[in-house]
mmCIF file of C-alpha atoms in Angstrom:
data_model
loop_
_atom_site.group_PDB
_atom_site.id
_atom_site.type_symbol
_atom_site.label_atom_id
_atom_site.label_comp_id
_atom_site.label_asym_id
_atom_site.label_seq_id
_atom_site.Cartn_x
_atom_site.Cartn_y
_atom_site.Cartn_z
ATOM 1 C CA UNK A 1 -15.266 17.227 5.947
ATOM 2 C CA UNK A 2 -15.422 19.196 9.205
ATOM 3 C CA UNK A 3 -12.971 18.590 12.038
ATOM 4 C CA UNK A 4 -15.046 17.803 15.102
ATOM 5 C CA UNK A 5 -14.160 17.494 18.767
ATOM 6 C CA UNK A 6 -10.999 19.588 18.577
ATOM 7 C CA UNK A 7 -10.753 22.095 21.450
ATOM 8 C CA UNK A 8 -8.554 25.172 21.607
ATOM 9 C CA UNK A 9 -6.146 23.598 24.087
ATOM 10 C CA UNK A 10 -5.415 20.668 21.766
ATOM 11 C CA UNK A 11 -5.000 23.006 18.784
ATOM 12 C CA UNK A 12 -2.434 25.092 20.640
ATOM 13 C CA UNK A 13 -0.612 21.977 21.812
ATOM 14 C CA UNK A 14 -0.365 20.639 18.245
ATOM 15 C CA UNK A 15 1.001 23.991 17.040
ATOM 16 C CA UNK A 16 3.548 24.148 19.860
ATOM 17 C CA UNK A 17 4.740 20.622 19.139
ATOM 18 C CA UNK A 18 5.202 21.432 15.461
ATOM 19 C CA UNK A 19 7.238 24.558 16.188
ATOM 20 C CA UNK A 20 9.387 22.697 18.693
ATOM 21 C CA UNK A 21 10.184 19.881 16.276
ATOM 22 C CA UNK A 22 11.172 22.252 13.520
ATOM 23 C CA UNK A 23 13.539 24.216 15.755
ATOM 24 C CA UNK A 24 15.289 21.855 18.149
ATOM 25 C CA UNK A 25 14.534 18.121 17.630
ATOM 26 C CA UNK A 26 15.496 17.593 21.284
ATOM 27 C CA UNK A 27 12.230 16.076 22.545
ATOM 28 C CA UNK A 28 12.289 12.612 24.094
ATOM 29 C CA UNK A 29 8.687 11.730 24.958
ATOM 30 C CA UNK A 30 5.530 13.691 25.623
ATOM 31 C CA UNK A 31 4.836 14.642 29.209
ATOM 32 C CA UNK A 32 1.841 13.072 30.933
ATOM 33 C CA UNK A 33 0.030 16.434 30.779
ATOM 34 C CA UNK A 34 0.684 16.786 27.005
ATOM 35 C CA UNK A 35 -0.498 13.276 26.279
ATOM 36 C CA UNK A 36 -3.633 13.850 28.390
ATOM 37 C CA UNK A 37 -4.447 17.081 26.568
ATOM 38 C CA UNK A 38 -3.925 15.601 23.100
ATOM 39 C CA UNK A 39 -5.886 12.458 23.942
ATOM 40 C CA UNK A 40 -8.929 14.623 24.729
ATOM 41 C CA UNK A 41 -9.377 15.156 20.976
ATOM 42 C CA UNK A 42 -11.781 12.473 19.713
ATOM 43 C CA UNK A 43 -11.590 11.821 15.975
ATOM 44 C CA UNK A 44 -14.147 9.004 15.631
ATOM 45 C CA UNK A 45 -15.206 8.392 12.017
ATOM 46 C CA UNK A 46 -12.451 10.531 10.480
ATOM 47 C CA UNK A 47 -9.010 9.806 8.975
ATOM 48 C CA UNK A 48 -7.514 10.767 12.361
ATOM 49 C CA UNK A 49 -9.271 8.019 14.293
ATOM 50 C CA UNK A 50 -6.698 6.033 16.268
ATOM 51 C CA UNK A 51 -4.042 8.778 16.208
ATOM 52 C CA UNK A 52 -2.953 10.908 19.167
ATOM 53 C CA UNK A 53 0.228 12.563 17.835
ATOM 54 C CA UNK A 54 -0.033 12.166 14.083
ATOM 55 C CA UNK A 55 2.863 12.578 11.666
ATOM 56 C CA UNK A 56 2.649 12.556 7.860
ATOM 57 C CA UNK A 57 5.569 11.812 5.537
ATOM 58 C CA UNK A 58 6.869 14.982 3.864
ATOM 59 C CA UNK A 59 8.822 13.335 1.024
ATOM 60 C CA UNK A 60 8.541 12.920 -2.740
ATOM 61 C CA UNK A 61 8.765 9.115 -2.756
ATOM 62 C CA UNK A 62 9.474 7.136 0.440
ATOM 63 C CA UNK A 63 10.833 7.838 3.908
ATOM 64 C CA UNK A 64 13.066 5.058 5.245
ATOM 65 C CA UNK A 65 12.088 3.597 8.624
ATOM 66 C CA UNK A 66 15.072 2.198 10.525
ATOM 67 C CA UNK A 67 15.337 -0.207 13.418
ATOM 68 C CA UNK A 68 17.066 2.364 15.634
ATOM 69 C CA UNK A 69 17.897 6.073 15.595
ATOM 70 C CA UNK A 70 20.994 5.445 13.516
ATOM 71 C CA UNK A 71 21.601 5.926 9.791
ATOM 72 C CA UNK A 72 23.471 2.618 9.710
ATOM 73 C CA UNK A 73 20.745 0.529 11.350
ATOM 74 C CA UNK A 74 18.606 -1.970 9.436
ATOM 75 C CA UNK A 75 15.734 -0.793 7.269
ATOM 76 C CA UNK A 76 12.432 -2.105 8.671
ATOM 77 C CA UNK A 77 9.902 -0.274 6.508
ATOM 78 C CA UNK A 78 9.042 2.554 4.156
ATOM 79 C CA UNK A 79 6.676 5.439 4.827
ATOM 80 C CA UNK A 80 5.233 6.490 1.487
ATOM 81 C CA UNK A 81 4.611 10.096 0.510
ATOM 82 C CA UNK A 82 1.666 11.431 2.570
ATOM 83 C CA UNK A 83 1.427 8.223 4.631
ATOM 84 C CA UNK A 84 0.601 8.629 8.327
ATOM 85 C CA UNK A 85 2.236 7.474 11.535
ATOM 86 C CA UNK A 86 1.853 7.863 15.288
ATOM 87 C CA UNK A 87 4.796 9.833 16.717
ATOM 88 C CA UNK A 88 5.843 8.064 19.921
ATOM 89 C CA UNK A 89 8.741 10.344 20.838
ATOM 90 C CA UNK A 90 12.057 11.796 19.709
ATOM 91 C CA UNK A 91 15.762 10.997 19.961
ATOM 92 C CA UNK A 92 17.668 14.002 18.680
ATOM 93 C CA UNK A 93 16.728 14.527 15.034
ATOM 94 C CA UNK A 94 14.990 11.123 14.886
ATOM 95 C CA UNK A 95 11.288 10.503 15.458
ATOM 96 C CA UNK A 96 10.205 7.191 16.988
ATOM 97 C CA UNK A 97 7.065 6.151 15.075
ATOM 98 C CA UNK A 98 4.468 3.423 14.678
ATOM 99 C CA UNK A 99 2.724 3.064 11.331
ATOM 100 C CA UNK A 100 0.616 0.069 10.457
ATOM 101 C CA UNK A 101 2.673 -2.966 11.454
ATOM 102 C CA UNK A 102 5.971 -1.052 11.416
ATOM 103 C CA UNK A 103 7.686 0.516 14.422
ATOM 104 C CA UNK A 104 11.002 2.296 14.019
ATOM 105 C CA UNK A 105 12.768 5.604 13.506
ATOM 106 C CA UNK A 106 12.630 8.245 10.781
ATOM 107 C CA UNK A 107 14.336 11.594 10.321
ATOM 108 C CA UNK A 108 11.972 14.052 12.041
ATOM 109 C CA UNK A 109 12.500 16.920 9.549
ATOM 110 C CA UNK A 110 10.742 14.769 6.956
ATOM 111 C CA UNK A 111 7.479 14.618 8.898
ATOM 112 C CA UNK A 112 4.575 17.035 8.963
ATOM 113 C CA UNK A 113 3.384 17.201 12.572
ATOM 114 C CA UNK A 114 1.041 19.158 14.836
ATOM 115 C CA UNK A 115 -1.711 21.288 13.317
ATOM 116 C CA UNK A 116 -0.188 21.019 9.835
ATOM 117 C CA UNK A 117 -0.436 17.214 9.954
ATOM 118 C CA UNK A 118 -3.993 17.367 11.311
ATOM 119 C CA UNK A 119 -5.103 19.654 8.478
ATOM 120 C CA UNK A 120 -3.376 17.457 5.890
ATOM 121 C CA UNK A 121 -5.014 14.320 7.247
ATOM 122 C CA UNK A 122 -8.458 15.595 6.292
ATOM 123 C CA UNK A 123 -7.237 16.390 2.785
ATOM 124 C CA UNK A 124 -5.460 13.057 2.295
ATOM 125 C CA UNK A 125 -7.875 10.609 3.907
ATOM 126 C CA UNK A 126 -9.232 8.132 1.363
ATOM 127 C CA UNK A 127 -12.427 6.136 1.585
ATOM 128 C CA UNK A 128 -11.907 2.369 1.554
ATOM 129 C CA UNK A 129 -14.205 -0.624 1.774
ATOM 130 C CA UNK A 130 -12.843 -3.416 3.969
ATOM 131 C CA UNK A 131 -14.236 -6.867 3.181
ATOM 132 C CA UNK A 132 -15.962 -8.460 6.201
ATOM 133 C CA UNK A 133 -16.941 -11.824 4.709
ATOM 134 C CA UNK A 134 -14.859 -14.861 3.731
ATOM 135 C CA UNK A 135 -15.009 -14.193 -0.018
ATOM 136 C CA UNK A 136 -16.768 -11.333 -1.778
ATOM 137 C CA UNK A 137 -17.743 -11.014 -5.450
ATOM 138 C CA UNK A 138 -16.695 -7.778 -7.173
ATOM 139 C CA UNK A 139 -19.411 -7.449 -9.804
ATOM 140 C CA UNK A 140 -19.508 -5.554 -13.108
ATOM 141 C CA UNK A 141 -22.839 -3.923 -12.257
ATOM 142 C CA UNK A 142 -24.607 -3.184 -8.934
ATOM 143 C CA UNK A 143 -26.738 -6.324 -9.025
ATOM 144 C CA UNK A 144 -26.477 -9.867 -7.712
ATOM 145 C CA UNK A 145 -27.470 -10.983 -11.229
ATOM 146 C CA UNK A 146 -24.445 -9.259 -12.816
ATOM 147 C CA UNK A 147 -21.268 -11.047 -13.861
ATOM 148 C CA UNK A 148 -18.320 -10.567 -11.548
ATOM 149 C CA UNK A 149 -14.750 -9.376 -12.105
ATOM 150 C CA UNK A 150 -13.198 -11.412 -9.345
ATOM 151 C CA UNK A 151 -13.481 -12.512 -5.718
ATOM 152 C CA UNK A 152 -11.597 -10.862 -2.857
ATOM 153 C CA UNK A 153 -10.854 -12.341 0.590
ATOM 154 C CA UNK A 154 -11.799 -11.229 4.090
ATOM 155 C CA UNK A 155 -9.832 -8.184 5.243
ATOM 156 C CA UNK A 156 -8.903 -6.895 1.783
ATOM 157 C CA UNK A 157 -9.307 -3.124 1.369
ATOM 158 C CA UNK A 158 -10.718 -1.673 -1.850
ATOM 159 C CA UNK A 159 -10.635 1.991 -2.839
ATOM 160 C CA UNK A 160 -14.155 3.430 -2.832
ATOM 161 C CA UNK A 161 -15.229 5.394 -5.900
ATOM 162 C CA UNK A 162 -18.822 5.954 -4.779
ATOM 163 C CA UNK A 163 -21.027 4.822 -1.898
ATOM 164 C CA UNK A 164 -24.363 4.036 -3.564
ATOM 165 C CA UNK A 165 -26.274 2.808 -0.525
ATOM 166 C CA UNK A 166 -26.870 -0.919 -1.011
ATOM 167 C CA UNK A 167 -23.831 -1.109 -3.295
ATOM 168 C CA UNK A 168 -20.352 0.410 -3.228
ATOM 169 C CA UNK A 169 -18.479 1.221 -6.435
ATOM 170 C CA UNK A 170 -14.817 0.309 -5.964
ATOM 171 C CA UNK A 171 -11.475 0.348 -7.778
ATOM 172 C CA UNK A 172 -10.056 -3.112 -8.378
ATOM 173 C CA UNK A 173 -6.564 -2.737 -9.869
ATOM 174 C CA UNK A 174 -7.689 0.199 -12.009
ATOM 175 C CA UNK A 175 -11.052 -1.315 -13.027
ATOM 176 C CA UNK A 176 -14.466 -0.267 -11.695
ATOM 177 C CA UNK A 177 -16.519 -2.862 -9.862
ATOM 178 C CA UNK A 178 -19.365 -3.124 -7.362
ATOM 179 C CA UNK A 179 -19.600 -4.855 -3.986
ATOM 180 C CA UNK A 180 -22.629 -5.352 -1.747
ATOM 181 C CA UNK A 181 -22.524 -2.785 1.070
ATOM 182 C CA UNK A 182 -23.628 -5.312 3.704
ATOM 183 C CA UNK A 183 -20.361 -7.237 3.287
ATOM 184 C CA UNK A 184 -17.923 -4.316 3.630
ATOM 185 C CA UNK A 185 -17.035 -1.693 6.205
ATOM 186 C CA UNK A 186 -16.572 1.757 4.656
ATOM 187 C CA UNK A 187 -14.153 4.068 6.457
ATOM 188 C CA UNK A 188 -11.887 7.052 5.782
ATOM 189 C CA UNK A 189 -8.252 6.064 6.212
ATOM 190 C CA UNK A 190 -4.736 7.315 5.662
ATOM 191 C CA UNK A 191 -1.943 5.315 4.057
ATOM 192 C CA UNK A 192 0.477 3.681 6.493
ATOM 193 C CA UNK A 193 3.974 2.208 6.270
ATOM 194 C CA UNK A 194 5.002 -0.742 4.145
ATOM 195 C CA UNK A 195 6.746 -3.604 5.955
ATOM 196 C CA UNK A 196 10.083 -4.796 4.562
ATOM 197 C CA UNK A 197 9.834 -8.549 4.438
ATOM 198 C CA UNK A 198 12.251 -11.132 3.178
ATOM 199 C CA UNK A 199 10.675 -13.458 0.616
ATOM 200 C CA UNK A 200 11.069 -17.140 1.425
ATOM 201 C CA UNK A 201 12.111 -19.312 -1.518
ATOM 202 C CA UNK A 202 11.594 -23.023 -1.997
ATOM 203 C CA UNK A 203 14.244 -25.581 -2.828
ATOM 204 C CA UNK A 204 15.459 -25.742 -6.410
ATOM 205 C CA UNK A 205 14.812 -22.075 -7.186
ATOM 206 C CA UNK A 206 17.605 -20.748 -9.391
ATOM 207 C CA UNK A 207 19.746 -17.749 -8.537
ATOM 208 C CA UNK A 208 18.373 -15.763 -11.472
ATOM 209 C CA UNK A 209 14.817 -16.138 -10.152
ATOM 210 C CA UNK A 210 15.856 -14.935 -6.714
ATOM 211 C CA UNK A 211 17.742 -12.020 -8.294
ATOM 212 C CA UNK A 212 14.748 -10.939 -10.417
ATOM 213 C CA UNK A 213 12.418 -11.021 -7.420
ATOM 214 C CA UNK A 214 14.812 -9.060 -5.212
ATOM 215 C CA UNK A 215 15.247 -6.537 -8.031
ATOM 216 C CA UNK A 216 11.469 -6.126 -8.375
ATOM 217 C CA UNK A 217 10.884 -5.760 -4.617
ATOM 218 C CA UNK A 218 13.225 -2.806 -4.258
ATOM 219 C CA UNK A 219 10.667 -0.656 -6.099
ATOM 220 C CA UNK A 220 7.853 -1.383 -3.634
ATOM 221 C CA UNK A 221 6.345 1.930 -2.562
ATOM 222 C CA UNK A 222 6.931 3.676 -5.882
ATOM 223 C CA UNK A 223 4.088 5.212 -7.862
ATOM 224 C CA UNK A 224 1.441 3.689 -10.093
ATOM 225 C CA UNK A 225 1.134 5.660 -13.345
ATOM 226 C CA UNK A 226 -1.299 4.589 -16.050
ATOM 227 C CA UNK A 227 0.687 3.823 -19.218
ATOM 228 C CA UNK A 228 4.002 4.167 -17.367
ATOM 229 C CA UNK A 229 6.996 1.846 -17.695
ATOM 230 C CA UNK A 230 9.399 3.507 -15.252
ATOM 231 C CA UNK A 231 10.332 1.681 -12.064
ATOM 232 C CA UNK A 232 11.281 4.981 -10.425
ATOM 233 C CA UNK A 233 8.870 7.519 -11.938
ATOM 234 C CA UNK A 234 5.802 5.305 -12.207
ATOM 235 C CA UNK A 235 4.403 2.269 -13.997
ATOM 236 C CA UNK A 236 1.116 0.468 -14.477
ATOM 237 C CA UNK A 237 0.794 -3.280 -13.912
ATOM 238 C CA UNK A 238 2.177 -4.522 -17.226
ATOM 239 C CA UNK A 239 4.614 -1.607 -17.403
ATOM 240 C CA UNK A 240 6.079 -2.755 -14.091
ATOM 241 C CA UNK A 241 6.618 -6.386 -15.171
ATOM 242 C CA UNK A 242 7.877 -5.168 -18.561
ATOM 243 C CA UNK A 243 10.452 -2.920 -16.887
ATOM 244 C CA UNK A 244 11.618 -5.612 -14.445
ATOM 245 C CA UNK A 245 12.212 -8.169 -17.201
ATOM 246 C CA UNK A 246 13.727 -5.518 -19.486
ATOM 247 C CA UNK A 247 16.505 -5.163 -16.934
ATOM 248 C CA UNK A 248 17.382 -8.813 -17.665
ATOM 249 C CA UNK A 249 17.303 -8.484 -21.451
ATOM 250 C CA UNK A 250 13.806 -9.961 -21.863
ATOM 251 C CA UNK A 251 11.244 -8.047 -23.934
ATOM 252 C CA UNK A 252 7.551 -8.135 -23.034
ATOM 253 C CA UNK A 253 4.609 -6.262 -24.594
ATOM 254 C CA UNK A 254 2.948 -3.456 -22.646
ATOM 255 C CA UNK A 255 -0.348 -5.229 -21.997
ATOM 256 C CA UNK A 256 -1.393 -7.730 -19.349
ATOM 257 C CA UNK A 257 -3.455 -9.650 -21.915
ATOM 258 C CA UNK A 258 -0.522 -9.833 -24.323
ATOM 259 C CA UNK A 259 1.922 -10.853 -21.572
ATOM 260 C CA UNK A 260 -0.371 -13.764 -20.705
ATOM 261 C CA UNK A 261 0.492 -15.206 -24.120
ATOM 262 C CA UNK A 262 4.254 -14.871 -23.615
ATOM 263 C CA UNK A 263 6.581 -17.615 -22.407
ATOM 264 C CA UNK A 264 5.037 -20.914 -21.352
ATOM 265 C CA UNK A 265 1.524 -21.183 -19.945
ATOM 266 C CA UNK A 266 1.469 -22.963 -16.574
ATOM 267 C CA UNK A 267 -1.137 -23.614 -13.914
ATOM 268 C CA UNK A 268 -1.298 -21.231 -10.962
ATOM 269 C CA UNK A 269 -0.371 -24.133 -8.665
ATOM 270 C CA UNK A 270 2.946 -24.527 -10.536
ATOM 271 C CA UNK A 271 4.241 -20.968 -10.147
ATOM 272 C CA UNK A 272 7.800 -20.306 -9.048
ATOM 273 C CA UNK A 273 9.407 -16.985 -8.079
ATOM 274 C CA UNK A 274 9.691 -14.801 -11.170
ATOM 275 C CA UNK A 275 6.643 -16.265 -12.938
ATOM 276 C CA UNK A 276 3.737 -14.002 -13.862
ATOM 277 C CA UNK A 277 0.215 -14.365 -12.478
ATOM 278 C CA UNK A 278 -2.765 -12.863 -14.275
ATOM 279 C CA UNK A 279 -6.075 -11.641 -12.884
ATOM 280 C CA UNK A 280 -9.355 -10.633 -14.453
ATOM 281 C CA UNK A 281 -13.013 -11.491 -14.932
ATOM 282 C CA UNK A 282 -13.511 -15.134 -15.796
ATOM 283 C CA UNK A 283 -10.845 -15.725 -18.423
ATOM 284 C CA UNK A 284 -10.674 -12.059 -19.486
ATOM 285 C CA UNK A 285 -7.339 -10.695 -18.195
ATOM 286 C CA UNK A 286 -6.935 -7.118 -16.930
ATOM 287 C CA UNK A 287 -4.050 -7.274 -14.416
ATOM 288 C CA UNK A 288 -0.620 -8.887 -14.033
ATOM 289 C CA UNK A 289 1.672 -9.454 -11.036
ATOM 290 C CA UNK A 290 4.984 -11.221 -10.424
ATOM 291 C CA UNK A 291 5.112 -14.159 -8.036
ATOM 292 C CA UNK A 292 7.926 -13.719 -5.489
ATOM 293 C CA UNK A 293 7.515 -16.831 -3.370
ATOM 294 C CA UNK A 294 5.879 -17.534 -0.013
ATOM 295 C CA UNK A 295 2.402 -17.091 -1.521
ATOM 296 C CA UNK A 296 3.066 -13.447 -2.429
ATOM 297 C CA UNK A 297 3.123 -11.277 -5.552
ATOM 298 C CA UNK A 298 4.616 -7.858 -6.259
ATOM 299 C CA UNK A 299 2.643 -5.619 -8.588
ATOM 300 C CA UNK A 300 1.717 -2.061 -9.569
ATOM 301 C CA UNK A 301 -1.815 -2.118 -8.181
ATOM 302 C CA UNK A 302 -3.466 1.303 -8.476
ATOM 303 C CA UNK A 303 -2.881 5.014 -7.948
ATOM 304 C CA UNK A 304 -3.685 4.801 -4.210
ATOM 305 C CA UNK A 305 -1.278 2.018 -3.249
ATOM 306 C CA UNK A 306 1.341 2.149 -6.005
ATOM 307 C CA UNK A 307 3.726 -0.815 -6.220
ATOM 308 C CA UNK A 308 2.948 -3.236 -3.407
ATOM 309 C CA UNK A 309 3.337 -6.803 -2.190
ATOM 310 C CA UNK A 310 0.083 -8.772 -1.837
ATOM 311 C CA UNK A 311 -1.093 -12.274 -1.090
ATOM 312 C CA UNK A 312 -1.294 -14.035 -4.480
ATOM 313 C CA UNK A 313 -4.950 -14.802 -3.739
ATOM 314 C CA UNK A 314 -5.879 -11.209 -2.847
ATOM 315 C CA UNK A 315 -8.215 -11.732 -5.813
ATOM 316 C CA UNK A 316 -8.851 -14.830 -7.920
ATOM 317 C CA UNK A 317 -6.004 -15.665 -10.352
ATOM 318 C CA UNK A 318 -7.011 -16.456 -13.942
ATOM 319 C CA UNK A 319 -3.775 -17.926 -15.306
ATOM 320 C CA UNK A 320 0.017 -17.907 -15.053
ATOM 321 C CA UNK A 321 2.997 -17.812 -17.407
ATOM 322 C CA UNK A 322 6.653 -18.803 -17.112
ATOM 323 C CA UNK A 323 8.923 -16.274 -18.789
ATOM 324 C CA UNK A 324 12.235 -17.721 -17.595
ATOM 325 C CA UNK A 325 13.054 -21.127 -19.057
ATOM 326 C CA UNK A 326 15.531 -22.561 -16.581
#
């Protein structure tokens, strides 16, 4: 993909900013002239759209985002490896950033910036299809007559495998599906920060359920690896739930379909924190997530997003199971 609209002045500015960050970390905010020059670069239709001073996380796993420029301040988010942010300014060795819904401070040495970040953005940008209708069928074949895997809600983003014109082939939790192009907006985007949210629990929820959910959530941002069962080095959907429960002495098989037959079957409306929710096509199961309360699940979704927190209805649930008998 070619970089368009970038003039020599902006290129030099980006390079100068990168050199300055690496050597001194003493910037506070950009001058009006610098901001004006950088803003002249128009990145419409590219992964850089919406960014003026882009930064990209230069870490192996996650870069902690803190509330203030202080190692002891509260954690407000995580910037995943190669995720992007807008650099708002600097306080010593800290960069003040905005990424997605998260604003805070990260250690500046762990950011690619300037021309290096711009070049990386074009390598890392991924094509996604954002749903623009209330509920959209993800079908097994590119036809309105085909059976469907699931339904996804307005605003959900799906990784694009291929733009086929009238249809878009997408990744849905590791499975291939098709959505009608007229109901999605296809764009090139960069990953952004994950928000750290506290799960809200209902009355009567036992301590062990809260503990299991908190344990599972600490691995949000880690990698998805097909066939993996490691919370730190990578897991797939059933490998993630297997590993979480293994920590509490409970054995589960490494298969979402098999896990659906474990414990006690319950209706989706009955789920409590720590229960498992299963997704698929009709009654055929191909994905599992853990309910964590407040209408949310934590799960190893796919290789693009890794372990994430989603709305439990980000796609249509098929069934649920209670593993903890309390």
